[in-house]
Amino acid sequence: MSDTSRLIKESRRIVDASNDVNLNSGTLLNMILEIVTGIDSTMRRMETSMEKRLDDLKQDFLAVSARVRTLENQASDVNNKLSDCETSCQGVSNLFDQVSGQVKTNRRNINNHDTRIKKLEDNTIVRPGVPPVINSKEIESLKAAILDLQCRTKGDNRRAPIVARFLYHRDLEYVLANATRLKGRPYGIREQFPHEIEQKRKELYPVLKQAKQQNRQASLVRDRLYIDNQLYIPDTVLEDTRTEHTGSSSANHDTSPKGSYSSDTPPSKRQRQGPSPRPPHTDDSPNSGR
C-alpha cells in the first residue's frame, strides 16, 4: 500500500508540474518514466506474491482432496461393517426367535409330562375300597418301553472282554509280565491270537505244562513251543506207527514230551521303530486287562 500511495503522490506532483510553463519537457518525461517504472516493479512484486499464494492454495487443495478420499474410504468401510452388523443382528434375532419357539414347545411338553405323571400317581395310589387301575394307556406305554429295554439287554451276564491294542511291543511285554498279579482274581490278562493259532496253542498247552513240571525251560511263542531252546514239533503220526510195531509191552515209560525237536531257537522279539513311552509306575493292579 505504501508503494501505491507514493506512486499516486508522484503522479499528482507531475500533473501539477505540467501546468508550470517553466518546466522542461525532458524533465517531465523523466518523471513519468519513474512513475511507470515504479508501477512495473509494484506489479512484478504483486505477481510474485500471487504466484506464491496460488502454489500454497494448490498444495492445500491437494491435501484436502487426499483427506476427502481417505474419509470416503473410511465411510465405505463403515458402511460395510454396518451391513455386516445388520446381518449378524438379523441372525441373532432369528436365533432368539427359534429359541423362543423351542422354549414354548418344551414348556408344552413339560406340562404334558406333568399331567401324565399326575395321572400315573392318581392311578397308582391304592385307596381304601377302590381297586387300583392298571389298564391306563400310560402304564401300557411304560410296559412297552421296559420290554423294549429288556429285549435289548445281553442274554448272559458274562463280563464283556476289553480289547487293548499296543503301538509298541515293549508295552505289551510290560503288561503281560505283570499279568501274574491278577492270580486268584475273577479277571486276568492274556494275549489274543487268530483262531488257527489258538487251536495250535491249545494242543501245545499240555506239553508246556508237563515240561515245566519237569523243571525244563519251556516257552510258548505264538503257535510254537520251545523246550530247552529247541523247537518242539508234535509227531502224533510217528507215535501211532511206533505203537503199532512195538505193542504195549515195549511202551516207553519216559514222561518227557513226545515229538521231534529242531535246532531252531526262540525268535527274538520284534521291536517297532521309534521311541517307546516309558512304562508306567507299578502298583497293586495292572493298567489294562480283560
PDB file of C-alpha atoms in Angstrom:
ATOM      1  CA  MET A   1       0.000   0.000   0.000  1.00  0.00           C
ATOM      2  CA  SER A   2       2.895   2.410   0.716  1.00  0.00           C
ATOM      3  CA  ASP A   3       4.278   1.988  -2.818  1.00  0.00           C
ATOM      4  CA  THR A   4       0.868   2.658  -4.338  1.00  0.00           C
ATOM      5  CA  SER A   5       0.401   5.814  -2.264  1.00  0.00           C
ATOM      6  CA  ARG A   6       3.831   7.014  -3.229  1.00  0.00           C
ATOM      7  CA  LEU A   7       3.089   6.489  -6.920  1.00  0.00           C
ATOM      8  CA  ILE A   8      -0.212   8.366  -6.591  1.00  0.00           C
ATOM      9  CA  LYS A   9       1.580  11.309  -4.955  1.00  0.00           C
ATOM     10  CA  GLU A  10       4.231  11.349  -7.670  1.00  0.00           C
ATOM     11  CA  SER A  11       1.544  11.317 -10.343  1.00  0.00           C
ATOM     12  CA  ARG A  12      -0.216  14.266  -8.758  1.00  0.00           C
ATOM     13  CA  ARG A  13       3.055  16.163  -8.488  1.00  0.00           C
ATOM     14  CA  ILE A  14       3.766  15.548 -12.167  1.00  0.00           C
ATOM     15  CA  VAL A  15       0.277  16.686 -13.122  1.00  0.00           C
ATOM     16  CA  ASP A  16       0.714  19.824 -11.057  1.00  0.00           C
ATOM     17  CA  ALA A  17       4.149  20.428 -12.543  1.00  0.00           C
ATOM     18  CA  SER A  18       2.859  20.031 -16.102  1.00  0.00           C
ATOM     19  CA  ASN A  19       0.867  23.226 -15.621  1.00  0.00           C
ATOM     20  CA  ASP A  20       4.076  25.108 -14.979  1.00  0.00           C
ATOM     21  CA  VAL A  21       5.332  26.655 -18.218  1.00  0.00           C
ATOM     22  CA  ASN A  22       8.870  26.838 -16.950  1.00  0.00           C
ATOM     23  CA  LEU A  23       9.155  23.055 -16.611  1.00  0.00           C
ATOM     24  CA  ASN A  24      11.185  21.331 -19.280  1.00  0.00           C
ATOM     25  CA  SER A  25       9.537  18.571 -21.301  1.00  0.00           C
ATOM     26  CA  GLY A  26      12.504  16.224 -20.771  1.00  0.00           C
ATOM     27  CA  THR A  27      12.206  16.546 -17.044  1.00  0.00           C
ATOM     28  CA  LEU A  28       8.509  15.831 -17.293  1.00  0.00           C
ATOM     29  CA  LEU A  29       9.161  12.690 -19.312  1.00  0.00           C
ATOM     30  CA  ASN A  30      11.743  11.514 -16.789  1.00  0.00           C
ATOM     31  CA  MET A  31       9.219  11.949 -14.034  1.00  0.00           C
ATOM     32  CA  ILE A  32       6.624   9.978 -15.992  1.00  0.00           C
ATOM     33  CA  LEU A  33       9.221   7.233 -16.636  1.00  0.00           C
ATOM     34  CA  GLU A  34       9.960   6.986 -12.945  1.00  0.00           C
ATOM     35  CA  ILE A  35       6.262   6.574 -12.217  1.00  0.00           C
ATOM     36  CA  VAL A  36       5.882   3.863 -14.889  1.00  0.00           C
ATOM     37  CA  THR A  37       8.990   2.076 -13.606  1.00  0.00           C
ATOM     38  CA  GLY A  38       7.603   2.129 -10.085  1.00  0.00           C
ATOM     39  CA  ILE A  39       4.269   0.794 -11.294  1.00  0.00           C
ATOM     40  CA  ASP A  40       6.072  -2.013 -13.160  1.00  0.00           C
ATOM     41  CA  SER A  41       8.109  -3.059 -10.124  1.00  0.00           C
ATOM     42  CA  THR A  42       4.986  -2.981  -7.992  1.00  0.00           C
ATOM     43  CA  MET A  43       3.129  -5.170 -10.476  1.00  0.00           C
ATOM     44  CA  ARG A  44       6.015  -7.656 -10.528  1.00  0.00           C
ATOM     45  CA  ARG A  45       6.039  -7.917  -6.764  1.00  0.00           C
ATOM     46  CA  MET A  46       2.282  -8.443  -6.825  1.00  0.00           C
ATOM     47  CA  GLU A  47       2.588 -11.178  -9.463  1.00  0.00           C
ATOM     48  CA  THR A  48       5.307 -12.965  -7.455  1.00  0.00           C
ATOM     49  CA  SER A  49       3.208 -12.796  -4.331  1.00  0.00           C
ATOM     50  CA  MET A  50       0.132 -14.023  -6.167  1.00  0.00           C
ATOM     51  CA  GLU A  51       2.033 -16.986  -7.677  1.00  0.00           C
ATOM     52  CA  LYS A  52       3.322 -17.986  -4.254  1.00  0.00           C
ATOM     53  CA  ARG A  53      -0.137 -17.770  -2.780  1.00  0.00           C
ATOM     54  CA  LEU A  54      -1.572 -19.772  -5.662  1.00  0.00           C
ATOM     55  CA  ASP A  55       1.033 -22.504  -5.078  1.00  0.00           C
ATOM     56  CA  ASP A  56       0.111 -22.595  -1.402  1.00  0.00           C
ATOM     57  CA  LEU A  57      -3.560 -22.810  -2.305  1.00  0.00           C
ATOM     58  CA  LYS A  58      -2.803 -25.646  -4.722  1.00  0.00           C
ATOM     59  CA  GLN A  59      -0.950 -27.614  -2.023  1.00  0.00           C
ATOM     60  CA  ASP A  60      -3.780 -27.033   0.405  1.00  0.00           C
ATOM     61  CA  PHE A  61      -6.289 -28.169  -2.183  1.00  0.00           C
ATOM     62  CA  LEU A  62      -4.318 -31.387  -2.835  1.00  0.00           C
ATOM     63  CA  ALA A  63      -4.121 -32.086   0.899  1.00  0.00           C
ATOM     64  CA  VAL A  64      -7.846 -31.502   1.289  1.00  0.00           C
ATOM     65  CA  SER A  65      -8.531 -33.754  -1.697  1.00  0.00           C
ATOM     66  CA  ALA A  66      -6.420 -36.558  -0.178  1.00  0.00           C
ATOM     67  CA  ARG A  67      -8.222 -36.224   3.144  1.00  0.00           C
ATOM     68  CA  VAL A  68     -11.569 -36.333   1.356  1.00  0.00           C
ATOM     69  CA  ARG A  69     -10.566 -39.576  -0.386  1.00  0.00           C
ATOM     70  CA  THR A  70      -9.468 -41.053   2.949  1.00  0.00           C
ATOM     71  CA  LEU A  71     -12.752 -40.079   4.531  1.00  0.00           C
ATOM     72  CA  GLU A  72     -14.651 -41.609   1.621  1.00  0.00           C
ATOM     73  CA  ASN A  73     -12.767 -44.905   2.048  1.00  0.00           C
ATOM     74  CA  GLN A  74     -13.417 -44.866   5.779  1.00  0.00           C
ATOM     75  CA  ALA A  75     -17.068 -44.142   5.161  1.00  0.00           C
ATOM     76  CA  SER A  76     -17.217 -47.103   2.756  1.00  0.00           C
ATOM     77  CA  ASP A  77     -15.621 -49.379   5.381  1.00  0.00           C
ATOM     78  CA  VAL A  78     -18.076 -48.144   7.988  1.00  0.00           C
ATOM     79  CA  ASN A  79     -20.954 -48.891   5.633  1.00  0.00           C
ATOM     80  CA  ASN A  80     -19.656 -52.426   5.035  1.00  0.00           C
ATOM     81  CA  LYS A  81     -19.247 -53.041   8.756  1.00  0.00           C
ATOM     82  CA  LEU A  82     -22.686 -51.651   9.363  1.00  0.00           C
ATOM     83  CA  SER A  83     -24.099 -54.062   6.800  1.00  0.00           C
ATOM     84  CA  ASP A  84     -22.284 -56.961   8.495  1.00  0.00           C
ATOM     85  CA  CYS A  85     -23.629 -55.861  11.875  1.00  0.00           C
ATOM     86  CA  GLU A  86     -27.138 -55.702  10.478  1.00  0.00           C
ATOM     87  CA  THR A  87     -26.753 -59.216   9.055  1.00  0.00           C
ATOM     88  CA  SER A  88     -25.409 -60.514  12.373  1.00  0.00           C
ATOM     89  CA  CYS A  89     -28.204 -58.835  14.290  1.00  0.00           C
ATOM     90  CA  GLN A  90     -30.728 -60.388  11.952  1.00  0.00           C
ATOM     91  CA  GLY A  91     -29.169 -63.818  12.507  1.00  0.00           C
ATOM     92  CA  VAL A  92     -29.210 -63.334  16.280  1.00  0.00           C
ATOM     93  CA  SER A  93     -32.814 -62.208  16.076  1.00  0.00           C
ATOM     94  CA  ASN A  94     -33.725 -65.332  14.108  1.00  0.00           C
ATOM     95  CA  LEU A  95     -31.862 -67.466  16.649  1.00  0.00           C
ATOM     96  CA  PHE A  96     -33.741 -65.863  19.513  1.00  0.00           C
ATOM     97  CA  ASP A  97     -36.995 -66.496  17.675  1.00  0.00           C
ATOM     98  CA  GLN A  98     -36.070 -70.164  17.301  1.00  0.00           C
ATOM     99  CA  VAL A  99     -35.051 -70.384  20.957  1.00  0.00           C
ATOM    100  CA  SER A 100     -38.301 -68.743  21.991  1.00  0.00           C
ATOM    101  CA  GLY A 101     -40.277 -71.232  19.911  1.00  0.00           C
ATOM    102  CA  GLN A 102     -38.276 -74.133  21.336  1.00  0.00           C
ATOM    103  CA  VAL A 103     -38.874 -72.862  24.879  1.00  0.00           C
ATOM    104  CA  LYS A 104     -42.597 -72.759  24.232  1.00  0.00           C
ATOM    105  CA  THR A 105     -42.503 -76.281  22.832  1.00  0.00           C
ATOM    106  CA  ASN A 106     -40.512 -77.504  25.836  1.00  0.00           C
ATOM    107  CA  ARG A 107     -42.971 -75.883  28.191  1.00  0.00           C
ATOM    108  CA  ARG A 108     -45.864 -77.621  26.468  1.00  0.00           C
ATOM    109  CA  ASN A 109     -44.025 -80.940  26.655  1.00  0.00           C
ATOM    110  CA  ILE A 110     -43.253 -80.399  30.335  1.00  0.00           C
ATOM    111  CA  ASN A 111     -46.864 -79.582  31.046  1.00  0.00           C
ATOM    112  CA  ASN A 112     -47.952 -82.714  29.196  1.00  0.00           C
ATOM    113  CA  HIS A 113     -45.454 -84.813  31.147  1.00  0.00           C
ATOM    114  CA  ASP A 114     -46.618 -83.260  34.407  1.00  0.00           C
ATOM    115  CA  THR A 115     -50.187 -84.129  33.508  1.00  0.00           C
ATOM    116  CA  ARG A 116     -49.223 -87.696  32.667  1.00  0.00           C
ATOM    117  CA  ILE A 117     -47.242 -88.027  35.897  1.00  0.00           C
ATOM    118  CA  LYS A 118     -50.185 -86.770  37.928  1.00  0.00           C
ATOM    119  CA  LYS A 119     -52.447 -89.252  36.179  1.00  0.00           C
ATOM    120  CA  LEU A 120     -49.987 -92.037  36.890  1.00  0.00           C
ATOM    121  CA  GLU A 121     -49.781 -91.017  40.526  1.00  0.00           C
ATOM    122  CA  ASP A 122     -53.563 -90.945  40.791  1.00  0.00           C
ATOM    123  CA  ASN A 123     -53.849 -94.336  39.120  1.00  0.00           C
ATOM    124  CA  THR A 124     -51.151 -95.969  41.253  1.00  0.00           C
ATOM    125  CA  ILE A 125     -52.461 -94.735  44.606  1.00  0.00           C
ATOM    126  CA  VAL A 126     -54.319 -97.546  46.356  1.00  0.00           C
ATOM    127  CA  ARG A 127     -57.343 -96.045  48.029  1.00  0.00           C
ATOM    128  CA  PRO A 128     -59.419 -97.941  50.536  1.00  0.00           C
ATOM    129  CA  GLY A 129     -62.362 -99.562  48.846  1.00  0.00           C
ATOM    130  CA  VAL A 130     -61.196 -98.597  45.344  1.00  0.00           C
ATOM    131  CA  PRO A 131     -59.323-101.201  43.253  1.00  0.00           C
ATOM    132  CA  PRO A 132     -56.145 -99.927  41.557  1.00  0.00           C
ATOM    133  CA  VAL A 133     -56.428 -99.008  37.900  1.00  0.00           C
ATOM    134  CA  ILE A 134     -53.832-100.845  35.825  1.00  0.00           C
ATOM    135  CA  ASN A 135     -55.247-100.514  32.322  1.00  0.00           C
ATOM    136  CA  SER A 136     -54.286 -96.907  31.621  1.00  0.00           C
ATOM    137  CA  LYS A 137     -52.509 -96.023  28.401  1.00  0.00           C
ATOM    138  CA  GLU A 138     -49.576 -94.508  30.280  1.00  0.00           C
ATOM    139  CA  ILE A 139     -48.836 -97.735  32.143  1.00  0.00           C
ATOM    140  CA  GLU A 140     -49.102 -99.756  28.934  1.00  0.00           C
ATOM    141  CA  SER A 141     -46.654 -97.444  27.173  1.00  0.00           C
ATOM    142  CA  LEU A 142     -44.235 -97.739  30.094  1.00  0.00           C
ATOM    143  CA  LYS A 143     -44.506-101.517  29.978  1.00  0.00           C
ATOM    144  CA  ALA A 144     -43.741-101.484  26.268  1.00  0.00           C
ATOM    145  CA  ALA A 145     -40.705 -99.270  26.866  1.00  0.00           C
ATOM    146  CA  ILE A 146     -39.430-101.553  29.651  1.00  0.00           C
ATOM    147  CA  LEU A 147     -39.980-104.619  27.474  1.00  0.00           C
ATOM    148  CA  ASP A 148     -38.069-102.940  24.660  1.00  0.00           C
ATOM    149  CA  LEU A 149     -35.177-102.240  27.014  1.00  0.00           C
ATOM    150  CA  GLN A 150     -35.202-105.835  28.240  1.00  0.00           C
ATOM    151  CA  CYS A 151     -35.078-107.114  24.684  1.00  0.00           C
ATOM    152  CA  ARG A 152     -32.015-105.025  24.019  1.00  0.00           C
ATOM    153  CA  THR A 153     -30.060-106.291  27.018  1.00  0.00           C
ATOM    154  CA  LYS A 154     -27.482-109.015  26.721  1.00  0.00           C
ATOM    155  CA  GLY A 155     -28.781-112.537  27.255  1.00  0.00           C
ATOM    156  CA  ASP A 156     -25.972-113.716  29.548  1.00  0.00           C
ATOM    157  CA  ASN A 157     -24.363-111.930  32.452  1.00  0.00           C
ATOM    158  CA  ARG A 158     -20.792-112.653  31.457  1.00  0.00           C
ATOM    159  CA  ARG A 159     -18.318-109.842  31.610  1.00  0.00           C
ATOM    160  CA  ALA A 160     -17.569-108.321  28.224  1.00  0.00           C
ATOM    161  CA  PRO A 161     -13.882-108.530  27.307  1.00  0.00           C
ATOM    162  CA  ILE A 162     -11.829-105.371  26.965  1.00  0.00           C
ATOM    163  CA  VAL A 163      -9.530-105.458  23.941  1.00  0.00           C
ATOM    164  CA  ALA A 164      -6.404-103.296  24.033  1.00  0.00           C
ATOM    165  CA  ARG A 165      -4.030-102.748  21.138  1.00  0.00           C
ATOM    166  CA  PHE A 166      -0.481-101.527  21.774  1.00  0.00           C
ATOM    167  CA  LEU A 167       1.586 -99.412  19.430  1.00  0.00           C
ATOM    168  CA  TYR A 168       4.857-100.710  20.834  1.00  0.00           C
ATOM    169  CA  HIS A 169       5.737-104.336  21.581  1.00  0.00           C
ATOM    170  CA  ARG A 170       7.611-103.223  24.690  1.00  0.00           C
ATOM    171  CA  ASP A 171       4.355-102.036  26.242  1.00  0.00           C
ATOM    172  CA  LEU A 172       2.708-105.393  25.503  1.00  0.00           C
ATOM    173  CA  GLU A 173       5.604-107.220  27.166  1.00  0.00           C
ATOM    174  CA  TYR A 174       5.301-104.969  30.200  1.00  0.00           C
ATOM    175  CA  VAL A 175       1.574-105.683  30.606  1.00  0.00           C
ATOM    176  CA  LEU A 176       1.976-109.436  30.084  1.00  0.00           C
ATOM    177  CA  ALA A 177       4.845-109.524  32.596  1.00  0.00           C
ATOM    178  CA  ASN A 178       2.566-108.010  35.243  1.00  0.00           C
ATOM    179  CA  ALA A 179      -0.372-110.296  34.445  1.00  0.00           C
ATOM    180  CA  THR A 180       0.634-112.641  37.290  1.00  0.00           C
ATOM    181  CA  ARG A 181      -0.560-110.053  39.794  1.00  0.00           C
ATOM    182  CA  LEU A 182      -4.132-110.935  38.879  1.00  0.00           C
ATOM    183  CA  LYS A 183      -3.726-114.505  40.067  1.00  0.00           C
ATOM    184  CA  GLY A 184      -6.738-115.571  42.144  1.00  0.00           C
ATOM    185  CA  ARG A 185      -8.955-112.795  40.842  1.00  0.00           C
ATOM    186  CA  PRO A 186     -12.034-113.175  38.618  1.00  0.00           C
ATOM    187  CA  TYR A 187     -10.328-111.417  35.729  1.00  0.00           C
ATOM    188  CA  GLY A 188      -6.996-111.681  34.000  1.00  0.00           C
ATOM    189  CA  ILE A 189      -4.874-110.743  31.000  1.00  0.00           C
ATOM    190  CA  ARG A 190      -3.992-112.862  28.018  1.00  0.00           C
ATOM    191  CA  GLU A 191      -2.717-112.242  24.528  1.00  0.00           C
ATOM    192  CA  GLN A 192      -5.240-112.672  21.725  1.00  0.00           C
ATOM    193  CA  PHE A 193      -4.359-114.678  18.582  1.00  0.00           C
ATOM    194  CA  PRO A 194      -6.245-115.782  15.458  1.00  0.00           C
ATOM    195  CA  HIS A 195      -8.416-118.903  15.659  1.00  0.00           C
ATOM    196  CA  GLU A 196      -5.859-121.154  13.923  1.00  0.00           C
ATOM    197  CA  ILE A 197      -3.091-120.135  16.314  1.00  0.00           C
ATOM    198  CA  GLU A 198      -5.408-120.539  19.311  1.00  0.00           C
ATOM    199  CA  GLN A 199      -6.137-124.159  18.279  1.00  0.00           C
ATOM    200  CA  LYS A 200      -2.422-124.948  17.989  1.00  0.00           C
ATOM    201  CA  ARG A 201      -1.733-123.327  21.352  1.00  0.00           C
ATOM    202  CA  LYS A 202      -4.453-125.461  22.990  1.00  0.00           C
ATOM    203  CA  GLU A 203      -2.721-128.572  21.637  1.00  0.00           C
ATOM    204  CA  LEU A 204       0.643-127.401  23.000  1.00  0.00           C
ATOM    205  CA  TYR A 205      -0.570-126.313  26.463  1.00  0.00           C
ATOM    206  CA  PRO A 206      -0.388-129.849  27.997  1.00  0.00           C
ATOM    207  CA  VAL A 207       3.130-130.329  26.639  1.00  0.00           C
ATOM    208  CA  LEU A 208       4.168-126.945  28.026  1.00  0.00           C
ATOM    209  CA  LYS A 209       2.716-127.787  31.449  1.00  0.00           C
ATOM    210  CA  GLN A 210       4.435-131.169  31.506  1.00  0.00           C
ATOM    211  CA  ALA A 211       7.790-129.628  30.560  1.00  0.00           C
ATOM    212  CA  LYS A 212       7.513-127.034  33.325  1.00  0.00           C
ATOM    213  CA  GLN A 213       6.668-129.757  35.852  1.00  0.00           C
ATOM    214  CA  GLN A 214       9.966-131.390  34.869  1.00  0.00           C
ATOM    215  CA  ASN A 215      11.755-128.073  35.569  1.00  0.00           C
ATOM    216  CA  ARG A 216      12.692-127.712  31.944  1.00  0.00           C
ATOM    217  CA  GLN A 217      12.990-124.364  30.247  1.00  0.00           C
ATOM    218  CA  ALA A 218       9.857-124.050  28.104  1.00  0.00           C
ATOM    219  CA  SER A 219       8.246-121.075  26.376  1.00  0.00           C
ATOM    220  CA  LEU A 220       5.257-120.804  24.057  1.00  0.00           C
ATOM    221  CA  VAL A 221       5.733-118.167  21.336  1.00  0.00           C
ATOM    222  CA  ARG A 222       2.523-117.764  19.346  1.00  0.00           C
ATOM    223  CA  ASP A 223       1.964-121.290  17.884  1.00  0.00           C
ATOM    224  CA  ARG A 224       5.484-122.607  18.537  1.00  0.00           C
ATOM    225  CA  LEU A 225       6.742-124.364  21.670  1.00  0.00           C
ATOM    226  CA  TYR A 226      10.424-124.145  22.594  1.00  0.00           C
ATOM    227  CA  ILE A 227      11.794-126.604  25.158  1.00  0.00           C
ATOM    228  CA  ASP A 228      15.390-126.070  26.246  1.00  0.00           C
ATOM    229  CA  ASN A 229      15.797-123.550  23.414  1.00  0.00           C
ATOM    230  CA  GLN A 230      14.757-126.168  20.826  1.00  0.00           C
ATOM    231  CA  LEU A 231      11.631-126.044  18.717  1.00  0.00           C
ATOM    232  CA  TYR A 232       9.183-128.791  19.678  1.00  0.00           C
ATOM    233  CA  ILE A 233       7.303-130.371  16.761  1.00  0.00           C
ATOM    234  CA  PRO A 234       4.381-132.720  17.637  1.00  0.00           C
ATOM    235  CA  ASP A 235       4.718-136.074  15.909  1.00  0.00           C
ATOM    236  CA  THR A 236       1.465-137.945  16.653  1.00  0.00           C
ATOM    237  CA  VAL A 237       1.539-139.933  13.415  1.00  0.00           C
ATOM    238  CA  LEU A 238       5.024-141.243  14.185  1.00  0.00           C
ATOM    239  CA  GLU A 239       3.930-142.126  17.725  1.00  0.00           C
ATOM    240  CA  ASP A 240       0.948-144.120  16.411  1.00  0.00           C
ATOM    241  CA  THR A 241       3.156-146.037  13.968  1.00  0.00           C
ATOM    242  CA  ARG A 242       5.658-146.788  16.714  1.00  0.00           C
ATOM    243  CA  THR A 243       2.867-148.147  18.924  1.00  0.00           C
ATOM    244  CA  GLU A 244       1.588-150.495  16.194  1.00  0.00           C
ATOM    245  CA  HIS A 245       5.044-152.057  15.643  1.00  0.00           C
ATOM    246  CA  THR A 246       6.237-152.390  19.228  1.00  0.00           C
ATOM    247  CA  GLY A 247       2.955-153.145  21.009  1.00  0.00           C
ATOM    248  CA  SER A 248       2.014-152.343  24.523  1.00  0.00           C
ATOM    249  CA  SER A 249       4.856-154.447  26.031  1.00  0.00           C
ATOM    250  CA  SER A 250       7.546-152.166  24.624  1.00  0.00           C
ATOM    251  CA  ALA A 251       5.873-148.925  25.690  1.00  0.00           C
ATOM    252  CA  ASN A 252       8.282-146.231  26.772  1.00  0.00           C
ATOM    253  CA  HIS A 253       7.795-145.101  30.356  1.00  0.00           C
ATOM    254  CA  ASP A 254       9.628-141.829  29.793  1.00  0.00           C
ATOM    255  CA  THR A 255       7.410-138.958  30.871  1.00  0.00           C
ATOM    256  CA  SER A 256       9.161-136.361  28.692  1.00  0.00           C
ATOM    257  CA  PRO A 257       7.034-134.709  25.982  1.00  0.00           C
ATOM    258  CA  LYS A 258       6.770-136.791  22.819  1.00  0.00           C
ATOM    259  CA  GLY A 259       7.687-135.275  19.499  1.00  0.00           C
ATOM    260  CA  SER A 260      10.648-134.204  17.410  1.00  0.00           C
ATOM    261  CA  TYR A 261      12.924-131.309  18.194  1.00  0.00           C
ATOM    262  CA  SER A 262      14.518-128.808  15.870  1.00  0.00           C
ATOM    263  CA  SER A 263      17.644-126.767  16.409  1.00  0.00           C
ATOM    264  CA  ASP A 264      15.729-123.541  15.908  1.00  0.00           C
ATOM    265  CA  THR A 265      15.996-121.160  18.823  1.00  0.00           C
ATOM    266  CA  PRO A 266      13.180-118.907  20.008  1.00  0.00           C
ATOM    267  CA  PRO A 267      12.924-115.833  17.778  1.00  0.00           C
ATOM    268  CA  SER A 268      13.951-112.517  19.186  1.00  0.00           C
ATOM    269  CA  LYS A 269      11.240-110.053  19.990  1.00  0.00           C
ATOM    270  CA  ARG A 270      10.341-107.787  17.120  1.00  0.00           C
ATOM    271  CA  GLN A 271      10.770-104.145  18.078  1.00  0.00           C
ATOM    272  CA  ARG A 272       8.907-101.306  16.460  1.00  0.00           C
ATOM    273  CA  GLN A 273      10.739 -98.345  15.047  1.00  0.00           C
ATOM    274  CA  GLY A 274      10.593 -95.126  17.019  1.00  0.00           C
ATOM    275  CA  PRO A 275      10.791 -94.340  20.708  1.00  0.00           C
ATOM    276  CA  SER A 276       8.522 -96.198  23.089  1.00  0.00           C
ATOM    277  CA  PRO A 277       6.952 -94.362  26.001  1.00  0.00           C
ATOM    278  CA  ARG A 278       8.311 -95.243  29.411  1.00  0.00           C
ATOM    279  CA  PRO A 279       6.284 -97.905  31.243  1.00  0.00           C
ATOM    280  CA  PRO A 280       4.001 -96.576  33.965  1.00  0.00           C
ATOM    281  CA  HIS A 281       4.856 -96.970  37.628  1.00  0.00           C
ATOM    282  CA  THR A 282       3.886-100.338  39.019  1.00  0.00           C
ATOM    283  CA  ASP A 283       1.100-100.571  41.541  1.00  0.00           C
ATOM    284  CA  ASP A 284      -1.141-103.250  43.005  1.00  0.00           C
ATOM    285  CA  SER A 285      -3.255-103.580  39.859  1.00  0.00           C
ATOM    286  CA  PRO A 286      -2.109-103.597  36.201  1.00  0.00           C
ATOM    287  CA  ASN A 287      -3.070-100.875  33.818  1.00  0.00           C
ATOM    288  CA  SER A 288      -5.062-102.981  31.357  1.00  0.00           C
ATOM    289  CA  GLY A 289      -6.767-106.321  31.403  1.00  0.00           C
ATOM    290  CA  ARG A 290      -9.633-108.328  30.240  1.00  0.00           C
TER     291      ARG A 290
END
